[in-house]
Short mmCIF file of C-alpha atoms in Angstrom, two decimals:
data_model
loop_
_atom_site.label_atom_id
_atom_site.label_comp_id
_atom_site.label_asym_id
_atom_site.label_seq_id
_atom_site.Cartn_x
_atom_site.Cartn_y
_atom_site.Cartn_z
CA UNK A 1 62.72 -33.45 71.13
CA UNK A 2 58.95 -34.35 71.53
CA UNK A 3 58.40 -30.90 73.13
CA UNK A 4 60.37 -28.89 70.63
CA UNK A 5 58.33 -30.74 67.80
CA UNK A 6 55.10 -29.70 69.59
CA UNK A 7 56.16 -26.13 69.95
CA UNK A 8 57.14 -26.04 66.17
CA UNK A 9 53.71 -27.64 65.21
CA UNK A 10 51.99 -24.82 66.83
CA UNK A 11 54.32 -21.97 66.46
CA UNK A 12 55.20 -22.43 62.78
CA UNK A 13 51.62 -22.03 61.57
CA UNK A 14 51.17 -19.06 63.84
CA UNK A 15 54.44 -17.57 62.45
CA UNK A 16 53.39 -18.04 58.80
CA UNK A 17 50.09 -16.48 59.73
CA UNK A 18 51.81 -13.26 61.03
CA UNK A 19 53.93 -13.00 58.00
CA UNK A 20 51.16 -13.25 55.55
CA UNK A 21 49.14 -10.69 57.66
CA UNK A 22 52.06 -8.49 57.11
CA UNK A 23 51.82 -8.83 53.30
CA UNK A 24 47.94 -7.92 53.26
CA UNK A 25 48.69 -4.96 55.30
CA UNK A 26 51.28 -3.88 52.80
CA UNK A 27 48.47 -4.35 49.97
CA UNK A 28 46.16 -2.26 52.01
CA UNK A 29 48.63 0.58 52.75
CA UNK A 30 49.80 0.83 49.06
CA UNK A 31 45.96 1.15 48.18
CA UNK A 32 45.49 3.79 50.68
CA UNK A 33 48.57 5.51 49.44
CA UNK A 34 47.10 6.05 46.14
CA UNK A 35 44.43 8.35 47.61
CA UNK A 36 46.83 11.08 48.60
CA UNK A 37 48.39 12.31 51.78
CA UNK A 38 45.11 13.48 53.30
CA UNK A 39 43.53 10.19 52.98
CA UNK A 40 46.78 8.59 54.29
CA UNK A 41 46.57 10.83 57.41
CA UNK A 42 42.85 9.95 58.02
CA UNK A 43 43.70 6.23 57.73
CA UNK A 44 46.64 6.49 60.01
CA UNK A 45 44.84 8.29 62.72
CA UNK A 46 41.80 5.87 62.49
CA UNK A 47 44.12 2.92 62.63
CA UNK A 48 45.71 4.19 65.71
CA UNK A 49 42.40 4.40 67.39
CA UNK A 50 41.39 0.81 65.95
CA UNK A 51 44.63 -0.33 67.66
CA UNK A 52 42.81 0.27 71.07
CA UNK A 53 39.81 -1.77 70.14
CA UNK A 54 42.01 -4.53 68.64
CA UNK A 55 44.15 -4.76 71.85
CA UNK A 56 41.13 -5.27 73.88
CA UNK A 57 40.04 -8.09 71.46
CA UNK A 58 43.36 -9.56 71.45
CA UNK A 59 43.50 -9.87 75.23
CA UNK A 60 40.26 -12.03 75.01
CA UNK A 61 42.01 -14.30 72.33
CA UNK A 62 45.10 -14.70 74.57
CA UNK A 63 42.86 -15.29 77.62
CA UNK A 64 40.90 -17.84 75.58
CA UNK A 65 44.07 -19.58 74.34
CA UNK A 66 45.74 -19.74 77.71
CA UNK A 67 42.45 -21.00 79.66
CA UNK A 68 41.76 -23.49 77.06
CA UNK A 69 45.12 -24.99 76.94
CA UNK A 70 45.14 -25.19 80.86
CA UNK A 71 41.89 -26.85 81.06
CA UNK A 72 42.74 -29.28 78.25
CA UNK A 73 45.93 -30.10 80.04
CA UNK A 74 43.95 -30.57 83.27
CA UNK A 75 41.34 -32.70 81.37
CA UNK A 76 38.60 -30.36 82.59
CA UNK A 77 36.99 -30.35 79.07
CA UNK A 78 33.58 -29.28 80.20
CA UNK A 79 35.08 -25.73 80.87
CA UNK A 80 36.24 -25.24 77.28
CA UNK A 81 33.00 -24.36 75.96
CA UNK A 82 32.28 -21.97 78.77
CA UNK A 83 35.63 -20.27 78.15
CA UNK A 84 34.98 -19.88 74.59
CA UNK A 85 31.57 -18.26 75.04
CA UNK A 86 32.68 -16.04 77.80
CA UNK A 87 35.72 -14.77 75.56
CA UNK A 88 33.36 -14.29 72.42
CA UNK A 89 31.56 -11.65 74.42
CA UNK A 90 30.83 -8.27 72.76
CA UNK A 91 34.01 -6.31 73.70
CA UNK A 92 34.75 -5.72 69.90
CA UNK A 93 31.28 -4.62 69.24
CA UNK A 94 30.99 -2.26 72.14
CA UNK A 95 34.37 -0.65 71.75
CA UNK A 96 34.12 -0.40 68.08
CA UNK A 97 30.71 1.42 68.13
CA UNK A 98 32.02 3.82 71.02
CA UNK A 99 35.07 4.48 68.84
CA UNK A 100 32.77 5.44 66.02
CA UNK A 101 30.44 7.52 68.30
CA UNK A 102 33.36 9.45 69.75
CA UNK A 103 35.37 9.23 66.39
CA UNK A 104 35.53 12.85 65.47
CA UNK A 105 36.82 13.88 68.97
CA UNK A 106 39.18 11.10 68.97
CA UNK A 107 40.52 11.90 65.55
CA UNK A 108 40.98 15.55 66.32
CA UNK A 109 43.93 14.27 68.85
CA UNK A 110 45.76 13.48 65.68
CA UNK A 111 44.68 16.30 63.33
CA UNK A 112 42.38 19.39 63.28
CA UNK A 113 42.15 19.05 59.57
CA UNK A 114 38.33 18.52 58.75
CA UNK A 115 39.34 16.35 55.57
CA UNK A 116 41.68 14.11 57.64
CA UNK A 117 38.93 13.65 60.25
CA UNK A 118 36.38 12.98 57.32
CA UNK A 119 38.65 10.32 55.95
CA UNK A 120 39.29 8.92 59.30
CA UNK A 121 35.73 8.62 60.15
CA UNK A 122 35.08 6.93 56.77
CA UNK A 123 37.50 4.33 57.62
CA UNK A 124 36.26 3.97 61.33
CA UNK A 125 32.55 3.57 60.18
CA UNK A 126 33.60 0.69 58.02
CA UNK A 127 36.11 -1.11 60.21
CA UNK A 128 34.99 -0.38 63.79
CA UNK A 129 31.37 -1.32 63.34
CA UNK A 130 32.41 -4.83 61.77
CA UNK A 131 35.57 -5.24 63.96
CA UNK A 132 33.75 -7.50 66.46
CA UNK A 133 33.90 -10.16 63.60
CA UNK A 134 37.56 -10.25 63.80
CA UNK A 135 37.32 -10.67 67.63
CA UNK A 136 35.01 -13.61 67.06
CA UNK A 137 37.40 -15.16 64.60
CA UNK A 138 40.41 -14.70 66.81
CA UNK A 139 38.52 -16.04 69.91
CA UNK A 140 37.58 -19.27 67.85
CA UNK A 141 41.19 -19.54 66.72
CA UNK A 142 42.40 -19.27 70.23
CA UNK A 143 40.10 -22.17 71.28
CA UNK A 144 41.62 -24.27 68.50
CA UNK A 145 45.15 -23.42 69.32
CA UNK A 146 44.26 -24.09 72.88
CA UNK A 147 43.25 -27.43 72.06
CA UNK A 148 46.49 -28.25 70.11
CA UNK A 149 45.30 -27.52 66.71
CA UNK A 150 47.60 -25.34 64.61
CA UNK A 151 46.99 -25.61 60.85
CA UNK A 152 43.15 -25.19 60.83
CA UNK A 153 43.37 -22.02 62.83
CA UNK A 154 45.99 -20.67 60.46
CA UNK A 155 43.74 -21.39 57.45
CA UNK A 156 40.59 -19.72 59.08
CA UNK A 157 42.68 -16.68 60.03
CA UNK A 158 44.30 -16.30 56.51
CA UNK A 159 40.98 -16.97 54.79
CA UNK A 160 38.90 -14.70 57.20
CA UNK A 161 41.57 -11.88 57.42
CA UNK A 162 44.02 -11.80 54.68
CA UNK A 163 41.98 -13.53 51.97
CA UNK A 164 38.90 -11.14 52.45
CA UNK A 165 41.16 -8.13 52.72
CA UNK A 166 42.88 -8.97 49.34
CA UNK A 167 39.43 -9.48 47.61
CA UNK A 168 38.14 -6.21 49.27
CA UNK A 169 41.13 -4.26 47.91
CA UNK A 170 40.88 -5.61 44.39
CA UNK A 171 37.06 -4.99 44.30
#
């Protein structure tokens, strides 16, 4: 019973976070749809490329979460900060800028239409150059979750990702 309650304590806020992320993604997609099919195609192509950057950053989040929780369980608290700083790294920044630098060629995989590529590059220039901030947020959230906290990481993620997305869309 104690283990089940602990799993729910960590898992329910994480699940709620995922559900709210989906709502903010729907708002973003409906806003993009208002720009027409060419903008939608450029947005989709760019989002596919961004998925590779996000996957690399998410791997660091998962690594941080796992290693932090293992070291907390082993009472090796001095390792936790080192794990955090290693995982904060610049993977998001490096891959984000590489995606923008090679963006035109990468987008040509999805479409040869110059307008689609233009819309895709517009999105990539905004998202990929600042995506490392998301990686930092995820890594910090991973540390908190690894230490057994669940509500604060949910609040940080929802404010940092979902809240700012909604504000951005409406402005």
